[in-house]
Coordinates of C-alpha atoms in Angstrom, one line a residue:
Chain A
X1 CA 9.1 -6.2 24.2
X2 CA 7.3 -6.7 27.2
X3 CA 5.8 -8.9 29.5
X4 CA 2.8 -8.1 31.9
X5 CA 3.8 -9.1 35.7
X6 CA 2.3 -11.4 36.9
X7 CA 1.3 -12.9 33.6
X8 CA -2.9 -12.2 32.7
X9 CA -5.5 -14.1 31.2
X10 CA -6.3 -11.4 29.1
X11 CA -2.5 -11.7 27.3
X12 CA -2.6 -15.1 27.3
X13 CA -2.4 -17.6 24.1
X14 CA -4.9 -19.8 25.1
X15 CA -7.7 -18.0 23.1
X16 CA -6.0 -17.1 20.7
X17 CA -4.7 -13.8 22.3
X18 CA -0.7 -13.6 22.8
X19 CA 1.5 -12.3 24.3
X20 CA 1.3 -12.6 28.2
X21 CA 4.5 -15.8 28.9
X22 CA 6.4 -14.8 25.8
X23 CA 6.6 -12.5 23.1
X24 CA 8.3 -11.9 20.0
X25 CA 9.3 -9.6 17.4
X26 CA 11.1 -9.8 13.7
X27 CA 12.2 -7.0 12.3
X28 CA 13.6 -7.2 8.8
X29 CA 16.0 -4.7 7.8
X30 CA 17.0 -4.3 4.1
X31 CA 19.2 -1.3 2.4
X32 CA 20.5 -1.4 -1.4
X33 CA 22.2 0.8 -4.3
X34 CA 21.2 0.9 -7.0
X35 CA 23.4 2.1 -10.4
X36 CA 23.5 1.6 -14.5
X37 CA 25.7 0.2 -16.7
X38 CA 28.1 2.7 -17.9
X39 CA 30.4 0.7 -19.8
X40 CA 29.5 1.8 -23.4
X41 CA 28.7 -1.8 -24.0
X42 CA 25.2 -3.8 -24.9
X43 CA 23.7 -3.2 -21.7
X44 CA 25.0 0.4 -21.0
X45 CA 22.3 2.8 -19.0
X46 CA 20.2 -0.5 -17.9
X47 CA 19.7 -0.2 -13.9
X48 CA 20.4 -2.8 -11.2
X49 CA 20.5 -3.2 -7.7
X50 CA 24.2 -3.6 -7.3
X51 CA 24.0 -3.7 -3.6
X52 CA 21.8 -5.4 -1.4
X53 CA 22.0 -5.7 2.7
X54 CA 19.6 -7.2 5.5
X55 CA 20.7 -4.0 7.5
X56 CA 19.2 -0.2 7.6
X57 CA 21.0 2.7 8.9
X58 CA 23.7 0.0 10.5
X59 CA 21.1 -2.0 12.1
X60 CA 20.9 -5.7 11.7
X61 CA 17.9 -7.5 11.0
X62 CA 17.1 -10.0 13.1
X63 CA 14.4 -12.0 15.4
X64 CA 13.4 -11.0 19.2
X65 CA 12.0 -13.0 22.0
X66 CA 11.3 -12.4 25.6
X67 CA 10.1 -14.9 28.4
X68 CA 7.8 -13.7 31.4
X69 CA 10.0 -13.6 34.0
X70 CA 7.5 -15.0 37.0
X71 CA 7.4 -17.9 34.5
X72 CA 11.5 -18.2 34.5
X73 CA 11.9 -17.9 38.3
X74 CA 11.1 -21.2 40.1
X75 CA 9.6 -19.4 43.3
X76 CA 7.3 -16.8 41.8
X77 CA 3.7 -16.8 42.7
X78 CA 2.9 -17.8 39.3
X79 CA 5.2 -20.9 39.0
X80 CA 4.1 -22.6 41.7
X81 CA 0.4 -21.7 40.7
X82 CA 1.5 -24.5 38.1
X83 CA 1.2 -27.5 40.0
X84 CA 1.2 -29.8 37.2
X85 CA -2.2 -31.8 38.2
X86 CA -4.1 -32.0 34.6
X87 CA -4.3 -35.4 33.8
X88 CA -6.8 -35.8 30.3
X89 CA -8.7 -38.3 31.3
X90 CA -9.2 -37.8 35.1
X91 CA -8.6 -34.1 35.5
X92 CA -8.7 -32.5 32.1
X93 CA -9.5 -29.1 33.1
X94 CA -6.2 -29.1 35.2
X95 CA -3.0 -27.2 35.1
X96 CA 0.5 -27.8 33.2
X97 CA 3.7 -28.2 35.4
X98 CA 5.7 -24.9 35.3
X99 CA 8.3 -26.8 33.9
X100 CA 6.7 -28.0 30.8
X101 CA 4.7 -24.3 30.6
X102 CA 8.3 -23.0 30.3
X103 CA 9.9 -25.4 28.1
X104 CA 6.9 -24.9 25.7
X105 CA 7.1 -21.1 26.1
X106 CA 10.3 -21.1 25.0
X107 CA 10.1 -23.6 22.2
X108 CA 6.9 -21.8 20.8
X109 CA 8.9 -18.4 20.6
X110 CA 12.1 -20.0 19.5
X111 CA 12.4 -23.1 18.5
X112 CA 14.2 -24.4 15.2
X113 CA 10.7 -26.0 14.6
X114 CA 6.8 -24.8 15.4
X115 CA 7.7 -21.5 16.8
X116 CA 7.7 -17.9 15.8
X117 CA 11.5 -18.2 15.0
X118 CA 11.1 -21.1 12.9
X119 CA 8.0 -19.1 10.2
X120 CA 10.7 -16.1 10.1
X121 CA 13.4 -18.4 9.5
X122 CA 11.6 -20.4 6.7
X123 CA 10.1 -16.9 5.0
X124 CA 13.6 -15.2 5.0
X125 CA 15.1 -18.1 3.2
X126 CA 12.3 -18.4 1.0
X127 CA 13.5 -17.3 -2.5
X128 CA 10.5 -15.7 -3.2
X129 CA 10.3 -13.8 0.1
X130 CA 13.8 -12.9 0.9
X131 CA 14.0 -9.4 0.1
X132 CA 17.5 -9.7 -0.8
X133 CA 16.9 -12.3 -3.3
X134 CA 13.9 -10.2 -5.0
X135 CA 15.7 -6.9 -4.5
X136 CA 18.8 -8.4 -6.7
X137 CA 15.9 -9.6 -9.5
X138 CA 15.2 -6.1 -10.6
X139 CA 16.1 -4.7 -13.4
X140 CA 15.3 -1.1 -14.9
X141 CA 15.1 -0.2 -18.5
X142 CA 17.4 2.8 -19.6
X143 CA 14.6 4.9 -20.1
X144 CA 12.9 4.3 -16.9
X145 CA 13.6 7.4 -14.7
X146 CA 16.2 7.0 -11.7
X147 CA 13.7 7.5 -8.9
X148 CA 10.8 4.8 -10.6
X149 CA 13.7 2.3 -11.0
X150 CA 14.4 2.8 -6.9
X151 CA 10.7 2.7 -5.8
X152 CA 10.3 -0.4 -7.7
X153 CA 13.3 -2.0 -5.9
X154 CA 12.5 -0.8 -2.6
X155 CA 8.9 -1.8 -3.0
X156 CA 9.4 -5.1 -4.0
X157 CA 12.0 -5.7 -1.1
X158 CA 9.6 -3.6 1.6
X159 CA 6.6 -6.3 -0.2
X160 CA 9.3 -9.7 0.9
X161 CA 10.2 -7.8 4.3
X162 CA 6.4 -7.6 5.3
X163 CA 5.9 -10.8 4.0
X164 CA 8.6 -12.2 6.7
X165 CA 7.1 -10.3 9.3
X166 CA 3.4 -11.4 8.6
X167 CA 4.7 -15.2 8.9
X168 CA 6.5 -14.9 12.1
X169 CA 3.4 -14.2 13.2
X170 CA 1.6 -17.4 12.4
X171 CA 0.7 -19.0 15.4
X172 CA 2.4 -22.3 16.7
X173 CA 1.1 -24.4 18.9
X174 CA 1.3 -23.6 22.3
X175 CA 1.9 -22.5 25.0
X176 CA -0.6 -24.9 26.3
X177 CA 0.5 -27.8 23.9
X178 CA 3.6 -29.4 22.8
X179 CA 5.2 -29.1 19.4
X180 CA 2.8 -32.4 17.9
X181 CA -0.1 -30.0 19.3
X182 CA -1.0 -32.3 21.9
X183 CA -2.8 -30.3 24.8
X184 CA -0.3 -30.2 27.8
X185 CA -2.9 -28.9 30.3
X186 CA -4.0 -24.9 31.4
X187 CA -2.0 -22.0 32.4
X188 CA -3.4 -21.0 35.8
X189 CA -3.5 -17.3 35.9
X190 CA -4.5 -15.1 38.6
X191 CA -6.7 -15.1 40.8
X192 CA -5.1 -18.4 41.1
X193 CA -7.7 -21.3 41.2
X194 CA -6.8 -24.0 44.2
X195 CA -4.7 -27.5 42.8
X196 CA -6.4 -29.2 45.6
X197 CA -10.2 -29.0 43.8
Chain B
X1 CA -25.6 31.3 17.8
X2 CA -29.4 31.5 16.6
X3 CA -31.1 28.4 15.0
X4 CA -30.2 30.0 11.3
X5 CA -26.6 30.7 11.9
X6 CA -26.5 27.2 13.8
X7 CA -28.4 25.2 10.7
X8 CA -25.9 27.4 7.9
X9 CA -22.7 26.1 10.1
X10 CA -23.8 22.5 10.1
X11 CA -24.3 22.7 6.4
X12 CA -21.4 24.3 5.9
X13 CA -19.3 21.9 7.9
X14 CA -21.1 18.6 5.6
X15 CA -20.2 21.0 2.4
X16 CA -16.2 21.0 3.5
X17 CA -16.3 17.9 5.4
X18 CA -15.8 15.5 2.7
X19 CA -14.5 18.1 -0.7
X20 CA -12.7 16.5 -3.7
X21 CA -9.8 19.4 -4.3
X22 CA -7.9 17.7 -7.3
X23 CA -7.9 15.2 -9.6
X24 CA -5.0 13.5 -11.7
X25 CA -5.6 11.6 -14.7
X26 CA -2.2 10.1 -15.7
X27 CA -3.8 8.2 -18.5
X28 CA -2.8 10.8 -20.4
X29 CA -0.4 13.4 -19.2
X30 CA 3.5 13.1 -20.5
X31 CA 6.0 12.8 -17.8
X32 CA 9.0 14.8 -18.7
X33 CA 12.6 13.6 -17.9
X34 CA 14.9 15.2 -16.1
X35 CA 17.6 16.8 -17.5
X36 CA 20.0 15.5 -15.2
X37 CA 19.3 12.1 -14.4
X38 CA 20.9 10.9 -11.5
X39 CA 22.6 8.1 -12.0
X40 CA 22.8 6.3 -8.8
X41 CA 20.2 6.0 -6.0
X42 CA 19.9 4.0 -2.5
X43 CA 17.0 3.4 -0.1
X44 CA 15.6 1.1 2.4
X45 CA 13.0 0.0 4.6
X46 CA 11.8 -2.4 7.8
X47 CA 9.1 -4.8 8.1
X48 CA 7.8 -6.0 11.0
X49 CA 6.7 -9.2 12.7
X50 CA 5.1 -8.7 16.1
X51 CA 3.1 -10.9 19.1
X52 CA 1.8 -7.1 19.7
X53 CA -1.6 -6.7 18.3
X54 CA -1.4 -4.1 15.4
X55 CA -3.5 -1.2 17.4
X56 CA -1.1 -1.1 20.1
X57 CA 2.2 -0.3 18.5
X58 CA 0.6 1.6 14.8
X59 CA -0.7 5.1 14.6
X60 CA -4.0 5.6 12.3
X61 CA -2.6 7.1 8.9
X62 CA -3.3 10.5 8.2
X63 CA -4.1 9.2 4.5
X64 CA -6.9 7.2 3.3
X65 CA -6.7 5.2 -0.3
X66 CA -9.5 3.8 -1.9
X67 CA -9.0 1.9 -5.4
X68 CA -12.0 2.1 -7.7
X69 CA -13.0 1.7 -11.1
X70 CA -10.3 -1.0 -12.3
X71 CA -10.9 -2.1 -15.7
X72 CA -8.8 -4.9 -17.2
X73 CA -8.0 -6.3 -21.3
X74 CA -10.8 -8.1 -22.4
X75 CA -8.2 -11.1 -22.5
X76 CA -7.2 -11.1 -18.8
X77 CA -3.9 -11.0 -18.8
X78 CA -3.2 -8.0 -17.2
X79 CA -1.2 -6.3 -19.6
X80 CA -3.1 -3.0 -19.4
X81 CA -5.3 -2.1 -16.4
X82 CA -6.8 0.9 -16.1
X83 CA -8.0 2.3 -12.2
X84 CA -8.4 4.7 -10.3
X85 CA -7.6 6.5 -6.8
X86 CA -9.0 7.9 -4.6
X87 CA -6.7 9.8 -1.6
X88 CA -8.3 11.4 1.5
X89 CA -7.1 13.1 4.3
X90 CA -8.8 11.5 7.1
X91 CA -6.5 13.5 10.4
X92 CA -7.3 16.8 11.5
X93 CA -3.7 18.4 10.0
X94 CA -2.9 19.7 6.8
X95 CA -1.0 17.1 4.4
X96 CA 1.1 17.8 1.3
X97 CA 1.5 14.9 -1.2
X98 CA 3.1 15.2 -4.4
X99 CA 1.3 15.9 -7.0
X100 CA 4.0 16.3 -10.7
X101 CA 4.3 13.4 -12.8
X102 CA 7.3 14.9 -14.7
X103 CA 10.8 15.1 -12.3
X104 CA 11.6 17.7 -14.8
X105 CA 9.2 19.9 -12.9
X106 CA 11.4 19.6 -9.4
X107 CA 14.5 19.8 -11.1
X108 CA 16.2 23.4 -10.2
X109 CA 18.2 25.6 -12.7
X110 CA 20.9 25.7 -12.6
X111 CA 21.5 22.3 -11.6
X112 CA 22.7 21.6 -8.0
X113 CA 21.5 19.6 -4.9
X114 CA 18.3 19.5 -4.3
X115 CA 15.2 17.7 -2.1
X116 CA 11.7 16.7 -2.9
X117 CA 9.3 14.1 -2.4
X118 CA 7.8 11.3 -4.3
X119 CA 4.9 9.3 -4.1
X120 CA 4.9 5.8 -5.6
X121 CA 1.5 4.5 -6.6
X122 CA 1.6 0.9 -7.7
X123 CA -1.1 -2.0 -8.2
X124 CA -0.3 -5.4 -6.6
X125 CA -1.6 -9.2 -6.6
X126 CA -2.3 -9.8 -2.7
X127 CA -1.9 -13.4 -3.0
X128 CA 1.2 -13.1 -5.2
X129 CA 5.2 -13.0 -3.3
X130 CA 7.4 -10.0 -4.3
X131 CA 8.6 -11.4 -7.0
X132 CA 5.8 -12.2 -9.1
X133 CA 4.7 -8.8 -9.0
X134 CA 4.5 -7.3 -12.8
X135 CA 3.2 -4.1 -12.3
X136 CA 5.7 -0.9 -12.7
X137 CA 5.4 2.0 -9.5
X138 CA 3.9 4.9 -10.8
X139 CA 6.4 7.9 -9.4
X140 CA 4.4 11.7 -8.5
X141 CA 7.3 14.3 -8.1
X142 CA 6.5 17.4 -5.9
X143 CA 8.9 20.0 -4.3
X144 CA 7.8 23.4 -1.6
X145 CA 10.1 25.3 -4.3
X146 CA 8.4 23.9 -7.3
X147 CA 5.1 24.3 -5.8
X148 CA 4.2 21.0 -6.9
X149 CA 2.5 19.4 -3.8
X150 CA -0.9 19.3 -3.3
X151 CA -2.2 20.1 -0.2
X152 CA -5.2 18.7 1.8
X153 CA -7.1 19.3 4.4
X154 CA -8.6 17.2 6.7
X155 CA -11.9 16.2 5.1
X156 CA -10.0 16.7 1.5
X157 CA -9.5 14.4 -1.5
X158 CA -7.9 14.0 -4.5
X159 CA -8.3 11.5 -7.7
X160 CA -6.0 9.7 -10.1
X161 CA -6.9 8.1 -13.0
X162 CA -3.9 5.7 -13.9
X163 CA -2.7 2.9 -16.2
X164 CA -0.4 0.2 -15.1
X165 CA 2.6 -1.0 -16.9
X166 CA 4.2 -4.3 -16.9
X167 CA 7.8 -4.7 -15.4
X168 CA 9.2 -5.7 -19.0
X169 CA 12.0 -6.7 -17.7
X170 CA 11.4 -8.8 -14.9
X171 CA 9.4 -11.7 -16.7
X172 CA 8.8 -14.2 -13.8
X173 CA 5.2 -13.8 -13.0
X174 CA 4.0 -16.9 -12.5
X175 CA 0.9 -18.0 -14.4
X176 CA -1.6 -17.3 -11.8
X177 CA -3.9 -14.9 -12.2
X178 CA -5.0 -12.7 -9.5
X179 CA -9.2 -12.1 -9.0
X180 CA -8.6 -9.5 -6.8
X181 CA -5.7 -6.1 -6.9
X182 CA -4.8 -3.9 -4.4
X183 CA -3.1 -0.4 -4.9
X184 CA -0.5 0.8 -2.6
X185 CA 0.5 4.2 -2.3
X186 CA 4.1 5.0 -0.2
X187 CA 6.1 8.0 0.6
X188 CA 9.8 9.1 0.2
X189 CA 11.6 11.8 1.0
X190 CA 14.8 12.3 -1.5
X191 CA 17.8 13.7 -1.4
X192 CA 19.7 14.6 -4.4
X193 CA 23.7 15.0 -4.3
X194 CA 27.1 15.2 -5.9
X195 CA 27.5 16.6 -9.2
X196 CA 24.8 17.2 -11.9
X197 CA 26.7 14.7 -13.9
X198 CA 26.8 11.8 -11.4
X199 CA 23.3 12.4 -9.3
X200 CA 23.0 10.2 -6.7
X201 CA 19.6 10.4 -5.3
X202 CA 18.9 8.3 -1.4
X203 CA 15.3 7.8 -0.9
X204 CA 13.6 7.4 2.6
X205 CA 10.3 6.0 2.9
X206 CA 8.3 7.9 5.7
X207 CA 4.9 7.0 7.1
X208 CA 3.5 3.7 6.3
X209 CA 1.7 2.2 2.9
X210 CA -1.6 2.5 2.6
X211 CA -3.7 0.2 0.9
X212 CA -7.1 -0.6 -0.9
X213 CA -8.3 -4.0 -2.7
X214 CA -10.8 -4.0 -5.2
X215 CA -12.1 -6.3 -7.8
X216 CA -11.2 -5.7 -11.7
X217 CA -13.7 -6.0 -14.0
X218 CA -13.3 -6.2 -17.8
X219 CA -12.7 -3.1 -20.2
X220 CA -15.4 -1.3 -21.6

C-alpha cells in the first residue's frame, strides 16, 4: 500500500476514485484439512473439514490501512493547503480543515463504523460469508472422490473469502464527509487554489 | 513476400487464430476411481479486498471461459442443469489444462507419490453467499506422465458439455432461485504423499478463477 506524495486529484475519493489520502487492503486468508470417518461406525468414509484456519502458509488474515503522510504531518504543503474556509451556505465550494480531512481519512479507512474496516468486519462475521463457518458446513459423501470433496471445500471457502474482500471495498462516506454523510467541505489538491478567493 | 504468399499467410493466420482442438462431453463419460483413494487432503486460498483499482495489481488470464447452452428441468428447481464450456487460450504461450475425468487415469503403478493437476469446473448462483451454493465441482485430472493434459495454443479452444449435481448433502439452499448462473473454472496443483494406504493429497490453487454468466433456459 501506497500513497502518491503529494496527494493528486486524480487518486482522490471525491469522484468516486480512491485511493490518494488513505488506502486499504483485506486480505483473507483461510487453510483446512479435510479427512473421513474411519471408525467403522454409521458414518464411516463420509468426509469433513476437520480443520479450518483464517491463516495460509502461516500468514494471518487480516485488514490494512495506510494514511498519506503530507496529510499526517501538520507542516506539509498539502496540510496547510487545507485552510478550513468552506462554509455551506457562504463559501460552499471551499476547503475542509486538515484536521477534520484527517480525522475523516482515518475514520473512513478504519473506523468500527462507515469505513472499509467496518464492511470486512461485518462480512467476516457474517455466517454466511465467513469462510470458516461455510468451510466447516461441508460434507462429502463416501463415494465422492478425495480431490472433488477438497475443491468443493476450498471453493466454497475461496467464494466467502472474495465475498469479504468485495465488501471491504464498498465505499463509505468520505473523505470529504463525515460519518452521517454530511459534506465537510473539498480536498484542495495541487496546484493549490488560493484560501483568500 | 508477393501479394499471393501475403493473402495465403493472412488466411492462414484467421484459420489458426481462433481453432477448437478438443471437446469434452462429460454428460456421458464414466469417471473411474482411484484405486488408492487418498484419504486425507488440505488446501487453501486468499481473497482480496483492495482501494487499488483491479487493473493495477491483476494480470490478464491466460484463459478465457465462456458458459453457453445452459438448459434447466422443466420445473426450475435446479436439480439437473445441463451447460456447456467453452475454454480459450487468449495469451501468446502454450497452456496445459487437464483434461481426464477419471483420477484412475493419473494414478501410477505401482502406487507411490505422485503430482498432477486438477481443474474444478463448477456452476454457481452470483447473487447467492457460499453457503447456499448446491451445485457439486466437477474435478478434470491430468498428469505430464499420464499424458492427460490438453494443450493449447494461443488462439486454441476446447469444449465441455457437463451436467451439474446437487451437493446432497449440504441441504441449506435457501429458496431463492437464481435467473442468472455463472461457471467458474480454478486450478490446483496436487501433491500426493505418505503411504498408498493413507494418501494425503495438499491441493494449491494457482492462477486465478475465471468466470462466465449466462442465462438458463428450460430443457428441450
Amino acid at each position: 500500500l501506497a500513497i502518491p506524495s503529494p496527494p493528486t486529484a486524480t487518486y482522490a475519493e471525491n469522484g468516486g476514485q480512491v485511493g490518494a489520502l488513505g488506502n486499504n487492503c483485506a486480505i483473507v486468508n483461510f487453510s483446512f484439512g479435510a479427512n473421513a470417518v474411519n471408525d467403522g461406525g454409521p458414518n464411516n468414509g463420509f468426509k469433513y473439514a476437520g480443520s479450518v484456519s483464517s491463516t495460509k502458509d502461516g500468514v494471518a488474515s487480516g485488514f490494512f490501512y495506510v494514511i498519506s503522510p503530507d496529510l499526517q504531518n501538520a507542516t506539509s504543503t498539502f496540510s496547510l493547503a487545507q485552510c478550513g474556509n468552506y462554509n455551506a451556505q457562504t463559501k460552499p465550494n471551499g476547503f475542509i480543515t486538515r484536521t477534520n480531512l484527517l480525522a475523516i481519512t482515518i475514520r473512513h479507512e478504519s473506523a468500527s463504523a462507515v469505513s472499509h474496516y467496518a464492511n470486512y468486519v461485518t462480512a467476516i462475521t457474517s455466517s454466511a460469508d465467513n469462510p470458516g463457518t461455510v468451510g466447516e458446513k461441508q460434507v462429502g459423501s463416501p463415494s465422492l472422490a478425495n480431490a472433488t470433496f477438497l475443491t468443493n471445500v476450498a471453493n466454497t471457502m475461496q467464494t466467502a473469502a472474495n465475498a469479504v474482500g468485495t465488501a471491504s471495498e464498498v465505499e463509505p462516506c468520505g473523505p470529504d464527509y463525515n460519518s452521517a454523510c454530511v459534506f465537510q467541505g473539498f480536498a484542495n489538491f495541487q496546484p493549490y487554489a488560493s484560501c483568500t478567493q | 513476400m508477393t501479394k499471393f504468399s501475403f493473402v495465403l499467410w493472412i488466411a492462414l493466420s484467421s484459420v489458426f487464430l481462433f481453432q477448437q482442438v478438443g471437446n469434452l462431453d462429460l454428460t456421458s463419460a464414466a469417471s473411474q476411481a482411484r484405486k488408492f483413494e487418498p484419504v486425507s487432503g488440505s488446501s487453501g486460498g486468499t481473497g482480496i479486498g483492495s482501494g487499488v483499482p483491479d487493473s493495477s495489481y491483476t494480470s490478464k488470464e491466460p484463459l478465457e471461459l465462456t458458459l453457453t447452452n445452459v438448459h434447466v428441468r422443466n420445473d426450475g428447481d435446479y436439480e439437473r442443469v445441463e451447460y456447456e464450456i467453452e475454454l480459450k487460450n487468449v495469451s501468446t504461450t502454450v497452456v496445459r489444462v487437464p483434461w481426464d475425468p477419471s483420477p484412475r487415469d493419473i494414478e501410477p503403478s505401482p502406487p507411490r507419490p505422485y503430482k498432477y493437476q486438477l481443474a474444478s469446473l463448477r456452476l454457481e448462483d452470483p447473487e447467492g453467499s457460499a453457503e447456499t451454493q448446491r451445485f457439486e465441482a466437477i474435478s478434470l485430472y491430468g498428469s505430464e506422465e499420464s499424458q492427460t493434459l490438453q494443450t493449447l495454443r494461443p488462439g486454441e479452444w476446447v469444449s465441455i458439455r457437463a451436467i451439474s449435481k446437487l451437493k446432497t448433502l449440504n441441504q441449506n439452499f435457501g429458496e431463492k432461485k437464481t435467473s442468472m448462473l455463472r461457471a467458474t473454472w480454478t486450478q490446483f496443483r496436487v501433491s500426493v504423499d505418505g503411504s498408498p494406504s493413507e494418501f494425503h493429497e495438499t491441493l494449491t490453487p494457482y492462477g486465478t478463477q475465471i468466470r462466465s454468466q449466462s442465462t438458463p433456459s428450460p430443457e428441450k
